[in-house]
Short mmCIF file of C-alpha atoms and ligand atoms in Angstrom, two decimals:
data_model
loop_
_atom_site.label_atom_id
_atom_site.label_comp_id
_atom_site.label_asym_id
_atom_site.label_seq_id
_atom_site.Cartn_x
_atom_site.Cartn_y
_atom_site.Cartn_z
CA UNK H 1279 0.00 0.00 0.00
CA UNK H 1280 1.22 3.50 -0.91
CA UNK H 1281 0.38 6.09 1.74
CA UNK H 1282 1.07 9.13 -0.38
CA UNK H 1283 0.27 9.66 -4.08
CA UNK H 1284 2.89 8.18 -6.43
CA UNK H 1285 3.83 11.55 -7.97
CA UNK H 1286 4.44 13.05 -4.52
CA UNK H 1287 6.48 9.98 -3.50
CA UNK H 1288 8.61 10.47 -6.66
CA UNK H 1289 9.03 14.17 -5.88
CA UNK H 1290 10.06 13.35 -2.29
CA UNK H 1291 12.64 10.84 -3.51
CA UNK H 1292 13.93 13.25 -6.17
CA UNK H 1293 14.51 15.86 -3.45
CA UNK H 1294 16.18 13.48 -1.01
CA UNK H 1295 19.87 12.53 -1.22
CA UNK H 1296 20.33 9.52 -3.51
CA UNK H 1297 21.48 6.11 -2.28
CA UNK H 1298 25.21 5.46 -2.48
CA UNK H 1299 26.38 3.14 -5.29
CA UNK H 1300 26.84 0.36 -2.74
CA UNK H 1301 23.35 0.72 -1.26
CA UNK H 1302 21.93 0.81 -4.79
CA UNK H 1303 23.75 -2.47 -5.55
CA UNK H 1304 22.46 -4.02 -2.32
CA UNK H 1305 18.92 -2.84 -3.08
CA UNK H 1306 19.15 -4.30 -6.62
CA UNK H 1307 20.71 -7.60 -5.51
CA UNK H 1308 18.10 -8.02 -2.78
CA UNK H 1309 15.30 -7.49 -5.31
CA UNK H 1310 16.91 -9.88 -7.81
CA UNK H 1311 17.89 -12.71 -5.48
CA UNK H 1312 16.24 -12.57 -2.07
CA UNK H 1313 12.74 -13.50 -0.97
CA UNK H 1314 10.46 -10.68 0.20
CA UNK H 1315 12.53 -7.68 -0.97
CA UNK H 1316 9.76 -5.39 0.33
CA UNK H 1317 11.32 -5.90 3.76
CA UNK H 1318 14.34 -3.78 2.79
CA UNK H 1319 14.12 -0.21 4.12
CA UNK H 1320 14.92 1.32 0.73
CA UNK H 1321 15.95 4.76 -0.50
CA UNK H 1322 13.74 7.19 1.46
CA UNK H 1323 13.59 5.31 4.76
CA UNK H 1324 17.30 4.51 4.49
CA UNK H 1325 18.14 8.21 4.11
CA UNK H 1326 15.80 9.01 7.03
CA UNK H 1327 17.55 6.42 9.24
CA UNK H 1328 20.94 7.77 8.23
CA UNK H 1329 19.82 11.34 9.01
CA UNK H 1330 18.39 10.32 12.41
CA UNK H 1331 21.58 8.45 13.21
CA UNK H 1332 23.68 11.50 12.25
CA UNK H 1333 21.46 13.62 14.56
CA UNK H 1334 21.97 11.25 17.51
CA UNK H 1335 25.66 10.48 16.73
CA UNK H 1336 25.28 7.15 18.58
CA UNK H 1337 28.22 5.31 20.06
CA UNK H 1338 26.19 2.11 20.30
CA UNK H 1339 23.30 0.96 18.11
CA UNK H 1340 21.34 -2.30 18.39
CA UNK H 1341 19.35 -3.48 15.38
CA UNK H 1342 16.85 -6.35 15.63
CA UNK H 1343 16.29 -7.72 12.11
CA UNK H 1344 19.24 -7.33 9.71
CA UNK H 1345 17.75 -8.95 6.58
CA UNK H 1346 20.26 -8.01 3.83
CA UNK H 1347 21.91 -5.28 5.90
CA UNK H 1348 20.47 -2.18 4.20
CA UNK H 1349 19.20 -0.37 7.32
CA UNK H 1350 22.31 -1.38 9.31
CA UNK H 1351 24.52 0.28 6.69
CA UNK H 1352 22.34 3.42 6.72
CA UNK H 1353 22.41 3.77 10.52
CA UNK H 1354 26.15 2.99 10.69
CA UNK H 1355 26.77 6.15 8.62
CA UNK H 1356 25.92 8.25 11.70
CA UNK H 1357 28.00 6.34 14.27
CA UNK H 1358 30.34 8.38 16.44
CA UNK H 1359 34.06 7.79 15.93
CA UNK H 1360 34.85 4.29 17.18
CA UNK H 1361 31.12 3.51 17.57
CA UNK H 1362 29.56 0.06 17.18
CA UNK H 1363 26.37 -1.30 15.69
CA UNK H 1364 25.22 -4.77 16.74
CA UNK H 1365 22.71 -6.32 14.34
CA UNK H 1366 20.78 -9.56 14.89
CA UNK H 1367 19.04 -11.91 12.48
CA UNK H 1368 18.00 -15.55 12.66
CA UNK H 1369 18.37 -16.13 8.91
CA UNK H 1370 21.79 -17.70 8.40
CA UNK H 1371 21.19 -18.15 4.66
CA UNK H 1372 21.88 -14.46 4.05
CA UNK H 1373 25.04 -14.36 6.17
CA UNK H 1374 27.59 -14.49 3.35
CA UNK H 1375 25.86 -11.79 1.30
CA UNK H 1376 25.38 -9.52 4.32
CA UNK H 1377 28.97 -9.86 5.56
CA UNK H 1378 30.17 -9.17 2.00
CA UNK H 1379 28.34 -5.83 1.93
CA UNK H 1380 29.50 -4.84 5.44
CA UNK H 1381 33.06 -5.52 4.28
CA UNK H 1382 32.68 -3.59 1.00
CA UNK H 1383 31.29 -0.63 2.98
CA UNK H 1384 34.34 -0.70 5.26
CA UNK H 1385 32.30 -1.49 8.37
CA UNK H 1386 33.82 -4.88 9.28
CA UNK H 1387 34.93 -3.52 12.65
CA UNK H 1388 32.03 -1.17 13.30
CA UNK H 1389 29.26 -3.69 12.61
CA UNK H 1390 28.92 -6.78 14.78
CA UNK H 1391 26.55 -9.15 12.94
CA UNK H 1392 25.14 -11.95 15.10
CA UNK H 1393 23.02 -14.85 13.87
CA UNK H 1394 20.32 -16.27 16.12
CA UNK H 1395 16.92 -15.73 17.63
CA UNK H 1396 16.85 -12.14 18.91
CA UNK H 1397 14.64 -13.11 21.86
CA UNK H 1398 17.49 -15.35 23.09
CA UNK H 1399 20.38 -13.11 22.02
CA UNK H 1400 19.24 -9.78 23.51
CA UNK H 1401 19.44 -10.80 27.21
CA UNK H 1402 23.13 -11.68 26.66
CA UNK H 1403 23.96 -8.28 25.17
CA UNK H 1404 25.15 -5.54 27.50
CA UNK H 1405 23.91 -1.95 27.19
CA UNK H 1406 23.84 0.95 27.17
CA UNK H 1407 22.54 1.76 23.67
CA UNK H 1408 21.91 5.21 22.21
CA UNK H 1409 19.65 3.84 19.49
CA UNK H 1410 17.72 0.59 19.02
CA UNK H 1411 15.98 -0.25 15.74
CA UNK H 1412 13.23 -2.90 16.01
CA UNK H 1413 12.51 -4.47 12.62
CA UNK H 1414 12.01 -8.24 13.08
CA UNK H 1415 8.93 -10.45 13.73
CA UNK H 1416 5.91 -8.29 14.55
CA UNK H 1417 4.53 -10.73 17.16
CA UNK H 1418 7.54 -9.94 19.36
CA UNK H 1419 7.65 -6.15 18.93
CA UNK H 1420 6.50 -5.39 22.47
CA UNK H 1421 8.73 -8.16 23.87
CA UNK H 1422 11.68 -6.51 22.11
CA UNK H 1423 10.71 -3.15 23.61
CA UNK H 1424 10.62 -4.72 27.10
CA UNK H 1425 13.89 -6.60 26.56
CA UNK H 1426 15.83 -3.56 25.37
CA UNK H 1427 14.27 -0.87 27.56
CA UNK H 1428 16.74 -1.09 30.46
CA UNK H 1429 19.63 -1.27 28.00
CA UNK H 1430 18.73 2.09 26.42
CA UNK H 1431 20.35 5.09 28.09
CA UNK H 1432 18.18 7.87 29.40
CA UNK H 1433 17.71 10.24 26.42
CA UNK H 1434 18.31 7.34 24.02
CA UNK H 1435 15.96 6.28 21.22
CA UNK H 1436 14.02 3.19 20.18
CA UNK H 1437 12.65 3.18 16.63
CA UNK H 1438 10.23 0.51 15.38
CA UNK H 1439 9.50 -0.09 11.70
CA UNK H 1440 6.22 -1.06 9.97
CA UNK H 1441 3.97 0.35 12.67
CA UNK H 1442 1.30 1.26 10.07
CA UNK H 1443 1.43 -2.35 8.82
CA UNK H 1444 0.28 -1.46 5.28
CA UNK H 1445 -2.66 0.47 6.76
CA UNK H 1446 -4.05 -2.55 8.61
CA UNK H 1447 -3.82 -0.63 11.91
CA UNK H 1448 -6.92 1.32 10.86
CA UNK H 1449 -8.83 -1.52 9.21
CA UNK H 1450 -12.51 -1.72 10.06
CA UNK H 1451 -13.00 -5.50 9.59
CA UNK H 1452 -13.85 -7.34 12.79
CA UNK H 1453 -11.27 -10.11 12.36
CA UNK H 1454 -7.81 -8.79 13.14
CA UNK H 1455 -4.87 -11.09 12.33
CA UNK H 1456 -2.15 -11.88 14.88
CA UNK H 1457 0.56 -9.58 13.48
CA UNK H 1458 -1.83 -6.64 13.13
CA UNK H 1459 -2.95 -7.12 16.74
CA UNK H 1460 0.70 -7.23 17.85
CA UNK H 1461 1.42 -3.92 16.09
CA UNK H 1462 -1.77 -2.36 17.51
CA UNK H 1463 -0.70 -3.46 21.01
CA UNK H 1464 2.84 -2.18 20.50
CA UNK H 1465 1.62 1.23 19.28
CA UNK H 1466 -0.90 1.62 22.11
CA UNK H 1467 1.37 0.39 24.91
CA UNK H 1468 4.38 2.48 23.88
CA UNK H 1469 2.21 5.56 23.23
CA UNK H 1470 0.69 5.22 26.74
CA UNK H 1471 4.06 4.55 28.43
CA UNK H 1472 5.04 7.54 30.60
CA UNK H 1473 8.69 6.56 30.48
CA UNK H 1474 8.97 7.55 26.81
CA UNK H 1475 8.02 10.41 24.49
CA UNK H 1476 6.80 9.24 21.10
CA UNK H 1477 6.05 10.33 17.56
CA UNK H 1478 4.70 8.07 14.82
CA UNK H 1479 6.30 9.20 11.57
CA UNK H 1480 4.35 8.16 8.45
CA UNK H 1481 7.52 7.39 6.50
CA UNK H 1482 7.06 4.36 4.19
CA UNK H 1483 5.22 1.78 6.39
CA UNK H 1484 5.47 3.91 9.56
CA UNK H 1485 8.32 4.51 12.00
CA UNK H 1486 7.50 4.76 15.72
CA UNK H 1487 10.18 6.95 17.30
CA UNK H 1488 10.44 6.67 21.11
CA UNK H 1489 12.74 8.74 23.32
CA UNK H 1490 13.48 7.36 26.76
CA UNK H 1491 13.01 10.11 29.37
C1 SAM R 684 11.83 -6.60 7.80
S1 SAM R 684 13.26 -7.60 7.76
C2 SAM R 684 14.52 -6.47 8.29
C3 SAM R 684 14.81 -5.42 7.24
C4 SAM R 684 16.04 -4.59 7.48
N1 SAM R 684 16.08 -4.03 8.83
C5 SAM R 684 16.06 -3.45 6.50
O1 SAM R 684 15.45 -2.42 6.76
O2 SAM R 684 16.66 -3.58 5.42
C6 SAM R 684 13.01 -8.63 9.17
C7 SAM R 684 14.15 -9.58 9.50
O3 SAM R 684 13.91 -10.06 10.83
C8 SAM R 684 14.40 -11.37 10.91
N2 SAM R 684 13.77 -12.03 12.07
C9 SAM R 684 12.47 -12.39 12.22
N3 SAM R 684 12.28 -12.95 13.43
C10 SAM R 684 13.48 -12.93 14.07
C11 SAM R 684 13.93 -13.36 15.35
N4 SAM R 684 13.10 -13.90 16.23
N5 SAM R 684 15.23 -13.18 15.65
C12 SAM R 684 16.08 -12.60 14.77
N6 SAM R 684 15.71 -12.18 13.56
C13 SAM R 684 14.43 -12.34 13.20
C14 SAM R 684 14.04 -12.00 9.56
O4 SAM R 684 14.88 -13.10 9.30
C15 SAM R 684 14.23 -10.83 8.61
O5 SAM R 684 15.50 -10.87 7.97
#
């Protein structure tokens, strides 16, 4: 589902910095060879994540849901000198491709790519983090929020992707599927949580931006 008219989307992209050659290659290769390329953040959201990361200048970023590494590479652009980004994914089939791109981008030392179930990996990872990006299985979104919360420094950010869930968050049908319900719960619970400030940005499929007080 497109949330804004196609011509406006094109105008927005034309007036946003282009992707680097490497990100363009990764975008193309993902679309040509990998299942469900819609999962990749893409040009506009990638530039937004890079811009946000530059604004925060994080020393430590945690990403939950690497896929082919596109969003990790975008957020890594804003890391402080000597900063680290840890990214988690359970799909080992993409490991070689993802590591190849991290190497080509010169981020072998800055990006720590770990394979496994994020629910099991996160408790073993020490904080504090300046920025956490939640972009894995929707059913666990609120669990991820709870698992990372104490690891985020005061003033740090948690961003969750796909919180508009292709518009299903405002559907009027009575039967709500499991993932939609999980996103609805995540949006409501984080919005009502006094420990964070929040803004839901309607970029692509929706980014929930939370700032820990
Ligand atoms: C939407 S994609 C991530 C897209 C990527 N962040 C980007 O913007 O280019 C979601 C990823 O989460 C991973 N994933 C799903 N459940 C997971 C889990 N329990 N633990 C770790 N990774 C998981 C999937 O394998 C998939 O690669």
